[in-house]
Each structure stands twice: as C-alpha cells, then as structure tokens.
CSV table of C-alpha atoms in Angstrom, one decimal:
chain,number,residue,atom,x,y,z
A,1,MET,CA,-0.4,-4.1,10.2
A,2,LYS,CA,1.4,-3.3,7.0
A,3,HIS,CA,0.5,-0.5,4.7
A,4,THR,CA,1.7,0.0,1.1
A,5,ILE,CA,1.0,3.3,-0.6
A,6,LEU,CA,2.1,5.2,-3.7
A,7,VAL,CA,3.2,8.8,-3.1
A,8,PRO,CA,4.2,11.4,-5.9
A,9,LEU,CA,7.8,12.3,-5.4
A,10,ALA,CA,6.9,15.9,-5.9
A,11,LEU,CA,4.7,15.9,-2.9
A,12,LEU,CA,7.3,14.1,-0.8
A,13,ARG,CA,9.8,16.8,-1.8
A,14,ALA,CA,7.3,19.5,-0.9
A,15,ALA,CA,6.6,18.0,2.5
A,16,CYS,CA,10.3,17.8,3.3
A,17,ILE,CA,10.7,21.5,2.5
A,18,ALA,CA,8.1,22.4,5.1
A,19,ALA,CA,9.2,19.8,7.7
A,20,GLN,CA,11.5,20.8,10.6
A,21,ASP,CA,15.1,20.0,10.1
A,22,ASP,CA,16.1,16.6,11.4
A,23,ASN,CA,18.8,17.9,13.7
A,24,ASP,CA,16.2,19.9,15.6
A,25,TRP,CA,15.1,17.6,18.5
A,26,ASP,CA,11.3,17.5,18.9
A,27,THR,CA,9.3,14.8,20.5
A,28,SER,CA,6.2,15.7,18.5
A,29,ASN,CA,7.9,14.3,15.4
A,30,ILE,CA,7.6,17.4,13.2
A,31,ASN,CA,11.1,16.6,12.0
A,32,SER,CA,9.2,13.9,10.0
A,33,VAL,CA,6.8,13.7,7.0
A,34,ALA,CA,3.4,12.4,8.1
A,35,ILE,CA,1.0,10.2,6.2
A,36,VAL,CA,-2.2,11.0,8.1
A,37,LYS,CA,-5.9,11.2,7.4
A,38,GLY,CA,-5.3,10.5,3.7
A,39,HIS,CA,-2.8,13.4,3.4
A,40,ILE,CA,0.9,13.9,3.2
A,41,VAL,CA,1.9,16.6,5.7
A,42,GLY,CA,5.1,18.5,6.7
A,43,THR,CA,5.4,21.4,9.2
A,44,ASP,CA,7.9,23.1,11.4
A,45,ARG,CA,5.1,25.0,13.3
A,46,ARG,CA,5.6,28.1,11.2
A,47,ILE,CA,4.8,26.7,7.8
A,48,LEU,CA,2.5,23.8,7.0
A,49,PHE,CA,2.3,21.9,3.7
A,50,TYR,CA,-0.5,19.4,3.2
A,51,SER,CA,-2.0,17.6,0.2
A,52,LYS,CA,-4.6,14.9,-0.3
A,53,LEU,CA,-3.2,11.5,-1.5
A,54,LYS,CA,-5.1,9.4,-3.9
A,55,ASN,CA,-6.1,5.9,-2.9
A,56,VAL,CA,-4.9,6.2,0.7
A,57,ALA,CA,-7.4,5.5,3.4
A,58,ASP,CA,-8.0,8.0,6.2
A,59,ASP,CA,-7.0,5.4,8.9
A,60,VAL,CA,-3.5,5.0,7.5
A,61,PHE,CA,-1.1,6.8,9.8
A,62,PHE,CA,2.7,6.7,10.0
A,63,ILE,CA,5.6,9.1,9.9
A,64,ILE,CA,8.9,9.1,7.9
A,65,PRO,CA,11.9,10.8,9.5
A,66,LYS,CA,12.9,13.6,7.2
A,67,ALA,CA,16.5,12.4,6.9
A,68,TYR,CA,15.3,9.1,5.3
A,69,ALA,CA,12.9,10.9,2.9
A,70,GLU,CA,15.5,13.3,1.8
A,71,SER,CA,17.9,10.4,1.2
A,72,VAL,CA,15.6,8.9,-1.4
A,73,ILE,CA,15.0,12.4,-2.9
A,74,LYS,CA,18.8,12.8,-3.4
A,75,LYS,CA,19.1,9.3,-5.0
A,76,THR,CA,16.4,10.2,-7.6
A,77,GLU,CA,17.4,13.9,-8.1
A,78,TYR,CA,19.0,13.3,-11.5
A,79,SER,CA,16.7,10.6,-12.7
A,80,SER,CA,14.1,11.9,-15.2
A,81,GLY,CA,10.7,10.4,-15.6
A,82,LEU,CA,10.3,9.1,-12.0
A,83,LYS,CA,6.9,10.2,-10.7
A,84,HIS,CA,6.1,8.1,-7.7
A,85,CYS,CA,7.7,6.2,-4.9
A,86,GLN,CA,6.3,3.2,-3.1
A,87,ILE,CA,6.2,3.4,0.7
A,88,THR,CA,5.7,0.3,2.9
A,89,TYR,CA,5.3,0.6,6.6
A,90,ASP,CA,4.8,-2.0,9.4
A,91,THR,CA,2.9,-0.5,12.4
A,92,GLU,CA,4.1,-3.2,14.8
A,93,SER,CA,7.8,-2.9,14.2
A,94,GLN,CA,7.6,0.8,13.2
A,95,THR,CA,9.8,0.1,10.2
A,96,GLY,CA,9.3,1.0,6.6
A,97,LEU,CA,10.8,1.1,3.2
A,98,ILE,CA,10.7,3.9,0.6
A,99,GLU,CA,11.6,2.7,-2.9
A,100,ILE,CA,11.2,3.2,-6.6
A,101,PRO,CA,10.4,-0.3,-7.8
A,102,HIS,CA,12.8,-1.7,-10.4
A,103,HIS,CA,15.1,1.4,-10.1
A,104,GLU,CA,18.7,0.7,-9.1
A,105,ASN,CA,19.7,2.1,-5.6
A,106,ALA,CA,16.5,4.2,-5.3
A,107,TYR,CA,15.4,2.9,-1.9
A,108,GLU,CA,15.8,3.7,1.8
A,109,ALA,CA,14.7,1.7,4.8
A,110,PHE,CA,13.7,3.5,7.9
A,111,LYS,CA,12.7,3.0,11.5
A,112,VAL,CA,10.7,5.2,13.9
A,113,PHE,CA,12.2,5.1,17.4
A,114,LEU,CA,9.8,7.4,19.2
A,115,LYS,CA,6.2,6.9,19.7
A,116,VAL,CA,4.3,7.6,16.5
A,117,LEU,CA,2.6,10.9,17.2
A,118,TYR,CA,1.9,14.0,15.1
A,119,PRO,CA,0.4,17.4,15.9
A,120,ASP,CA,-3.2,18.1,15.0
A,121,TRP,CA,-2.3,20.0,11.8
A,122,GLU,CA,-5.9,20.5,10.7
A,123,LYS,CA,-6.6,22.8,13.6
A,124,VAL,CA,-4.3,25.6,12.3
A,125,ILE,CA,-5.9,25.7,8.8
A,126,PRO,CA,-7.9,29.0,8.9
A,127,GLU,CA,-11.2,29.8,7.4
A,128,GLN,CA,-10.9,32.3,4.6
A,129,THR,CA,-11.9,35.9,5.4
A,130,ASP,CA,-12.3,39.2,3.5
A,131,PHE,CA,-9.2,40.6,5.2
A,132,ALA,CA,-7.4,43.0,2.9
A,133,GLY,CA,-4.7,44.6,5.2
A,134,PHE,CA,-0.9,44.5,4.9
A,135,VAL,CA,0.8,41.4,6.4
A,136,ARG,CA,4.5,40.8,6.8
A,137,PHE,CA,5.9,37.3,6.2
A,138,GLY,CA,9.4,36.1,6.8
A,139,SER,CA,11.5,36.1,3.7
A,140,ASP,CA,13.0,32.7,4.5
A,141,TYR,CA,9.5,31.2,4.6
A,142,LEU,CA,8.4,32.9,1.5
A,143,SER,CA,11.4,31.3,-0.1
A,144,LYS,CA,10.2,27.9,1.1
A,145,VAL,CA,6.8,28.7,-0.5
A,146,GLU,CA,8.6,29.3,-3.8
A,147,GLU,CA,10.6,26.0,-3.4
A,148,ILE,CA,7.4,24.1,-2.8
A,149,CYS,CA,5.7,25.8,-5.7
A,150,GLY,CA,8.6,24.7,-7.9
A,151,GLN,CA,7.9,21.1,-7.1
A,152,LEU,CA,4.2,21.3,-8.0
A,153,GLY,CA,4.5,22.3,-11.7
A,154,THR,CA,6.6,24.1,-14.2
A,155,ILE,CA,4.2,27.1,-14.4
A,156,CYS,CA,2.9,26.9,-10.9
A,157,MET,CA,2.2,30.2,-9.1
A,158,PRO,CA,1.4,30.7,-5.4
A,159,GLN,CA,-1.6,32.8,-4.3
A,160,ILE,CA,-1.5,34.1,-0.7
A,161,PHE,CA,-4.8,34.7,1.1
A,162,PRO,CA,-4.2,36.4,4.5
A,163,THR,CA,-6.9,36.0,7.1
A,164,GLY,CA,-5.7,38.7,9.6
A,165,ILE,CA,-2.7,40.8,10.6
A,166,ASP,CA,-1.5,38.2,13.1
A,167,LYS,CA,-3.3,35.1,11.8
A,168,ALA,CA,-2.4,32.3,9.4
A,169,ALA,CA,-2.6,32.8,5.7
A,170,ASN,CA,-3.9,30.2,3.2
A,171,ILE,CA,-1.7,29.6,0.2
A,172,GLU,CA,-3.0,27.9,-2.9
A,173,PHE,CA,-1.2,27.2,-6.2
A,174,LEU,CA,-2.4,28.2,-9.6
A,175,PHE,CA,-1.6,25.8,-12.5
A,176,SER,CA,-0.4,23.2,-10.0
A,177,ASP,CA,-0.1,19.6,-11.1
A,178,PHE,CA,-1.6,18.8,-7.6
A,179,GLU,CA,-4.9,20.7,-7.1
A,180,ASP,CA,-5.1,19.6,-3.4
A,181,ALA,CA,-1.6,20.8,-2.4
A,182,LYS,CA,-1.8,23.8,-0.1
A,183,VAL,CA,0.3,25.7,2.5
A,184,VAL,CA,-0.6,27.6,5.7
A,185,LEU,CA,1.9,30.3,6.7
A,186,MET,CA,2.0,32.4,9.8
A,187,PRO,CA,3.0,36.1,9.5
A,188,ARG,CA,6.0,37.6,11.3
A,189,SER,CA,5.5,38.4,14.9
A,190,ALA,CA,7.5,40.2,17.5
A,191,ASP,CA,5.6,38.4,20.2
A,192,PRO,CA,5.6,34.7,19.3
A,193,ASP,CA,4.0,33.5,22.5
A,194,THR,CA,0.7,35.1,21.5
A,195,GLN,CA,0.1,32.9,18.5
A,196,LEU,CA,0.5,29.3,17.6
A,197,TYR,CA,2.7,28.4,14.6
A,198,CYS,CA,4.2,31.9,14.2
A,199,VAL,CA,7.2,33.0,12.3
A,200,VAL,CA,9.4,34.7,14.9
A,201,VAL,CA,11.8,37.6,14.5
A,202,GLY,CA,15.2,36.4,15.6
A,203,ASP,CA,16.2,33.2,17.4
A,204,LEU,CA,13.9,31.4,19.7
A,205,ASP,CA,15.0,29.1,22.5
A,206,ASP,CA,13.4,25.7,22.8
A,207,GLU,CA,11.7,26.5,26.1
A,208,ASP,CA,9.9,29.5,24.4
A,209,ALA,CA,8.8,27.6,21.4
A,210,PRO,CA,5.0,27.6,20.8
A,211,GLN,CA,3.4,24.2,21.6
C-alpha cells in the first residue's frame, strides 16, 4: 500500500531534534521520525516530541530514518516560503520519497532496512498533576526544547509542567503555530534504571539503557 501525506517542515525539523542520532544503533528505530496514529513523533527515550497531523489517518504508519529527513531539511534551509513537504511511502517495498513538489533539488528518497517498528510513545505521556516541587532537567535537553520551540513560531514560548520529582514533565508551547505540538521530558536522575525514558547524569552503556 502507498501513502502520500503532507507534513509541515517545521514539525519535521522538531521531530528530528528529538529523535536519536542516526549513528546510535537501535533496533527500535528511535533514530527515525515516525508517522504513527495520525501524529509525527521523534524521541531518544529521554525527550519525546509529538504533534497531531492534519488529514493523516490513524492507520498510516511508517518511519523515516533521521539522516534522510535531515538531508531534506538542509536542502531547504535557506529557501524562504516553504511550509510543507510531501512524503510518499510504499509499505511493501519499505521505500519512500520526501520532496517539495516543483522545487529544484528539494527531495530525498529513503529505504527502511529494518522491520518497521516503533516504541509505544503514548504510554510515557503523563497525566497532569498539581505537583509544585523543584525538578532538575538536563541543560542539553532544555536546549533541545528551546530548539524545538524555535521551529514552532517566532514568538513561541515553552511551558513546563512537572508531574513529580522523578516523573516525566509535559511541555506545551504558548503562541505556537502548531497548537497540538508537545514535548515530554524526563528529569535528571542518578539512577536511570529506576525510570523509563530518563535523562541520565554521565554516560550510559548500551546494555544499561532503559528499554
């Protein structure tokens, strides 16, 4: 089956910021951007970006390796006025094409070599609480939140809503051009094995990574 969808370039950029770097091997495909359940999603297990897409059915599911998505982003970096890209994907061959129709050189073909899987990202989205304590977040991940915010609007501002001292925080964006764009961020933890999707202090070996 073939799918053709339109995706705002700003949301593709934001999802790439949150997705795991492509040189980090992971069979769960988090070094990809996912189109899943009507959303565009990117995560590295520590930060999660997701946003509802217009006119994309919930049963459309495929992934785009981050390197290919970033290639299109670089090709359109200095082209003003470009708002959307068109993505075509064939589920049988696991091949696709990202393009800006009628725009010179703004295209990138891609192929998914692994089985098309993606983590259950919805399970880590916390319910909001009245928690008002102090929570520490990794500065590198707060920088990613600012980068994402910069893609969502010229006067966009992040609002962080912690749900616990060692629990995920919901992040919404004031004055965003995309009202459904949100982030989930885990606080810093000295014991990463106790929580899923946590921001660790220091390096973490692959065998110790939260699953």
